[in-house]
Amino acid sequence: MRQQQELLNLSTENNTRDFWKKIGKLGIANDRRSSIPMEVLTSEGNVCKDIKTVYDTWKCKYEHLFNVTDCKYDEDFLCTVQHQLENEIMNLSGKESEILNNDISYDDVEKAVYRAKLNKAGGLDQICAEFLRNNSCVNILFKIINSLINAQNMTIRQKVNIVKDKLNTVDAEKLAYA
């Protein structure tokens, strides 16, 4: 009852940090364990806490999982799964390609520059992000990116290296960057 009143008093204060700190100390948070359970059920149905028995049981279970002797390889099942995966990628590529093929706008470049972490140099040029946060740098980056993407003398392979496809498709012809 005293804890409830204390929580009620803390919840009405402006400083909610103490309230949430107190909430965090209640309940199942104190019962969390990061170790494996040190008890197993024996074949008779009894709970055994002997460390050697527990380890031997875990060892036997995992050995059985990874060393299956009656495993059969099913070629038809593998072909079916591969076919379904290819169909799914083809279905997704139609939906995603509209988004991927849109021109990169000035706003996209500006958002990317302003989302970059400060005091970090993300590229080979080692220019920190805060130096790029001005209109002239964003404008230059926008022009560079669009000139690279719209370059007529670049091969499809070079364009794919500039803009990575979200689906990681192997066939570069499916990408409409050309």
Short mmCIF file of C-alpha atoms in Angstrom, two decimals:
data_model
loop_
_atom_site.label_atom_id
_atom_site.label_comp_id
_atom_site.label_asym_id
_atom_site.label_seq_id
_atom_site.Cartn_x
_atom_site.Cartn_y
_atom_site.Cartn_z
CA MET A 1 0.00 0.00 0.00
CA ARG A 2 2.89 2.32 0.83
CA GLN A 3 4.50 1.64 -2.57
CA GLN A 4 1.26 2.46 -4.37
CA GLN A 5 0.97 5.78 -2.58
CA GLU A 6 4.62 6.56 -3.30
CA LEU A 7 4.10 5.79 -7.01
CA LEU A 8 0.98 7.95 -7.08
CA ASN A 9 2.89 10.85 -5.53
CA LEU A 10 5.77 10.44 -7.99
CA SER A 11 3.38 10.32 -10.96
CA THR A 12 1.95 13.75 -10.16
CA GLU A 13 5.34 15.47 -9.96
CA ASN A 14 6.91 17.29 -12.90
CA ASN A 15 10.04 15.10 -12.76
CA THR A 16 8.84 11.78 -14.18
CA ARG A 17 12.33 10.24 -14.20
CA ASP A 18 11.99 9.08 -10.58
CA PHE A 19 8.55 7.61 -11.32
CA TRP A 20 9.81 5.49 -14.23
CA LYS A 21 12.91 4.50 -12.27
CA LYS A 22 10.66 3.18 -9.50
CA ILE A 23 8.41 1.39 -12.02
CA GLY A 24 11.48 -0.28 -13.53
CA LYS A 25 12.40 -1.78 -10.16
CA LEU A 26 9.00 -3.45 -9.75
CA GLY A 27 7.64 -6.65 -11.22
CA ILE A 28 9.39 -9.17 -13.40
CA ALA A 29 12.38 -6.94 -14.09
CA ASN A 30 13.98 -8.27 -10.93
CA ASP A 31 13.32 -11.89 -11.93
CA ARG A 32 15.18 -11.79 -15.25
CA ARG A 33 18.00 -14.29 -15.73
CA SER A 34 20.61 -14.35 -18.43
CA SER A 35 21.73 -17.95 -17.88
CA ILE A 36 20.41 -21.25 -19.19
CA PRO A 37 18.04 -23.18 -16.91
CA MET A 38 20.01 -25.54 -14.70
CA GLU A 39 17.30 -28.19 -14.40
CA VAL A 40 15.93 -30.80 -16.77
CA LEU A 41 13.17 -33.37 -16.81
CA THR A 42 14.41 -36.93 -16.62
CA SER A 43 12.85 -39.82 -18.54
CA GLU A 44 10.87 -40.69 -15.39
CA GLY A 45 9.36 -37.18 -15.31
CA ASN A 46 11.35 -35.94 -12.31
CA VAL A 47 13.13 -32.58 -12.20
CA CYS A 48 16.89 -33.04 -11.91
CA LYS A 49 19.22 -30.19 -10.89
CA ASP A 50 22.47 -32.14 -10.98
CA ILE A 51 24.89 -30.12 -13.14
CA LYS A 52 26.43 -33.16 -14.84
CA THR A 53 22.99 -34.54 -15.73
CA VAL A 54 21.85 -31.15 -17.04
CA TYR A 55 24.94 -30.77 -19.24
CA ASP A 56 24.68 -34.34 -20.53
CA THR A 57 21.00 -33.84 -21.39
CA TRP A 58 21.71 -30.59 -23.26
CA LYS A 59 24.63 -32.28 -25.06
CA CYS A 60 22.50 -35.23 -26.19
CA LYS A 61 19.67 -32.99 -27.40
CA TYR A 62 21.99 -30.78 -29.47
CA GLU A 63 23.96 -33.72 -30.86
CA HIS A 64 20.69 -35.20 -32.08
CA LEU A 65 19.67 -31.89 -33.68
CA PHE A 66 22.87 -31.44 -35.66
CA ASN A 67 23.73 -35.07 -36.46
CA VAL A 68 20.55 -36.42 -38.00
CA THR A 69 21.21 -39.72 -39.80
CA ASP A 70 17.85 -40.21 -41.53
CA CYS A 71 17.90 -36.88 -43.37
CA LYS A 72 16.68 -37.11 -46.97
CA TYR A 73 17.53 -34.54 -49.62
CA ASP A 74 14.46 -33.58 -51.64
CA GLU A 75 15.40 -32.05 -55.00
CA ASP A 76 11.76 -31.37 -55.94
CA PHE A 77 11.16 -29.43 -52.74
CA LEU A 78 14.30 -27.35 -53.33
CA CYS A 79 13.18 -26.53 -56.89
CA THR A 80 9.73 -25.54 -55.64
CA VAL A 81 11.17 -23.21 -53.01
CA GLN A 82 13.58 -21.63 -55.50
CA HIS A 83 10.75 -21.10 -57.99
CA GLN A 84 8.55 -19.47 -55.33
CA LEU A 85 11.43 -17.23 -54.27
CA GLU A 86 12.09 -16.12 -57.85
CA ASN A 87 8.38 -15.36 -58.37
CA GLU A 88 8.27 -13.38 -55.14
CA ILE A 89 11.29 -11.32 -56.18
CA MET A 90 9.74 -10.65 -59.58
CA ASN A 91 6.47 -9.55 -57.95
CA LEU A 92 8.29 -7.26 -55.54
CA SER A 93 10.56 -5.78 -58.19
CA GLY A 94 7.54 -4.44 -60.07
CA LYS A 95 6.24 -2.60 -57.01
CA GLU A 96 9.60 -1.40 -55.77
CA SER A 97 10.95 -0.29 -59.14
CA GLU A 98 8.63 2.71 -59.26
CA ILE A 99 10.12 4.04 -56.05
CA LEU A 100 13.68 3.13 -57.03
CA ASN A 101 13.39 4.65 -60.50
CA ASN A 102 12.13 8.05 -59.36
CA ASP A 103 14.57 10.88 -59.87
CA ILE A 104 16.51 11.89 -56.79
CA SER A 105 15.11 15.24 -55.73
CA TYR A 106 16.83 18.14 -54.04
CA ASP A 107 14.81 17.37 -50.90
CA ASP A 108 16.10 13.78 -50.86
CA VAL A 109 19.71 14.98 -50.93
CA GLU A 110 19.01 17.62 -48.30
CA LYS A 111 17.33 15.09 -45.99
CA ALA A 112 20.27 12.69 -46.39
CA VAL A 113 22.79 15.42 -45.56
CA TYR A 114 20.88 16.59 -42.48
CA ARG A 115 20.33 13.02 -41.23
CA ALA A 116 24.06 12.25 -41.33
CA LYS A 117 25.69 12.00 -37.91
CA LEU A 118 27.67 14.99 -36.79
CA ASN A 119 31.45 14.73 -36.30
CA LYS A 120 31.52 11.75 -38.66
CA ALA A 121 33.18 11.57 -42.06
CA GLY A 122 31.20 9.00 -43.98
CA GLY A 123 33.10 8.88 -47.25
CA LEU A 124 36.55 8.62 -48.73
CA ASP A 125 36.79 12.40 -48.88
CA GLN A 126 36.77 12.56 -45.05
CA ILE A 127 34.48 15.61 -45.06
CA CYS A 128 32.49 15.82 -41.82
CA ALA A 129 28.72 16.03 -42.12
CA GLU A 130 28.44 19.43 -40.46
CA PHE A 131 30.47 21.03 -43.27
CA LEU A 132 27.94 19.80 -45.81
CA ARG A 133 24.96 21.31 -43.99
CA ASN A 134 24.51 24.41 -46.08
CA ASN A 135 22.57 25.20 -49.24
CA SER A 136 25.57 25.54 -51.54
CA CYS A 137 27.02 22.12 -50.58
CA VAL A 138 23.62 20.43 -50.84
CA ASN A 139 23.15 22.03 -54.27
CA ILE A 140 26.57 20.78 -55.44
CA LEU A 141 25.89 17.26 -54.11
CA PHE A 142 22.50 17.26 -55.84
CA LYS A 143 24.09 18.20 -59.17
CA ILE A 144 26.86 15.59 -58.79
CA ILE A 145 24.44 12.79 -57.94
CA ASN A 146 22.08 13.59 -60.80
CA SER A 147 24.92 13.96 -63.31
CA LEU A 148 26.27 10.54 -62.29
CA ILE A 149 22.89 8.85 -62.56
CA ASN A 150 21.91 10.56 -65.81
CA ALA A 151 25.29 10.08 -67.52
CA GLN A 152 24.78 8.57 -70.96
CA ASN A 153 28.25 7.07 -71.32
CA MET A 154 28.10 4.96 -68.15
CA THR A 155 27.45 1.26 -68.35
CA ILE A 156 24.59 -0.32 -66.44
CA ARG A 157 27.12 -2.03 -64.18
CA GLN A 158 28.63 1.34 -63.19
CA LYS A 159 25.22 2.79 -62.46
CA VAL A 160 24.29 -0.21 -60.32
CA ASN A 161 27.45 0.36 -58.28
CA ILE A 162 26.37 3.96 -57.63
CA VAL A 163 22.80 3.20 -56.60
CA LYS A 164 22.37 -0.20 -54.93
CA ASP A 165 19.11 -1.99 -55.61
CA LYS A 166 17.01 -2.72 -52.52
CA LEU A 167 16.27 -6.25 -53.67
CA ASN A 168 19.92 -7.12 -54.38
CA THR A 169 19.01 -8.67 -57.71
CA VAL A 170 21.85 -10.22 -59.66
CA ASP A 171 20.46 -9.33 -63.08
CA ALA A 172 21.35 -5.68 -63.65
CA GLU A 173 19.12 -5.52 -66.74
CA LYS A 174 16.05 -5.51 -64.46
CA LEU A 175 17.11 -2.13 -63.09
CA ALA A 176 15.85 0.80 -65.11
CA TYR A 177 18.73 3.19 -64.47
CA ALA A 178 19.78 3.24 -68.14
#
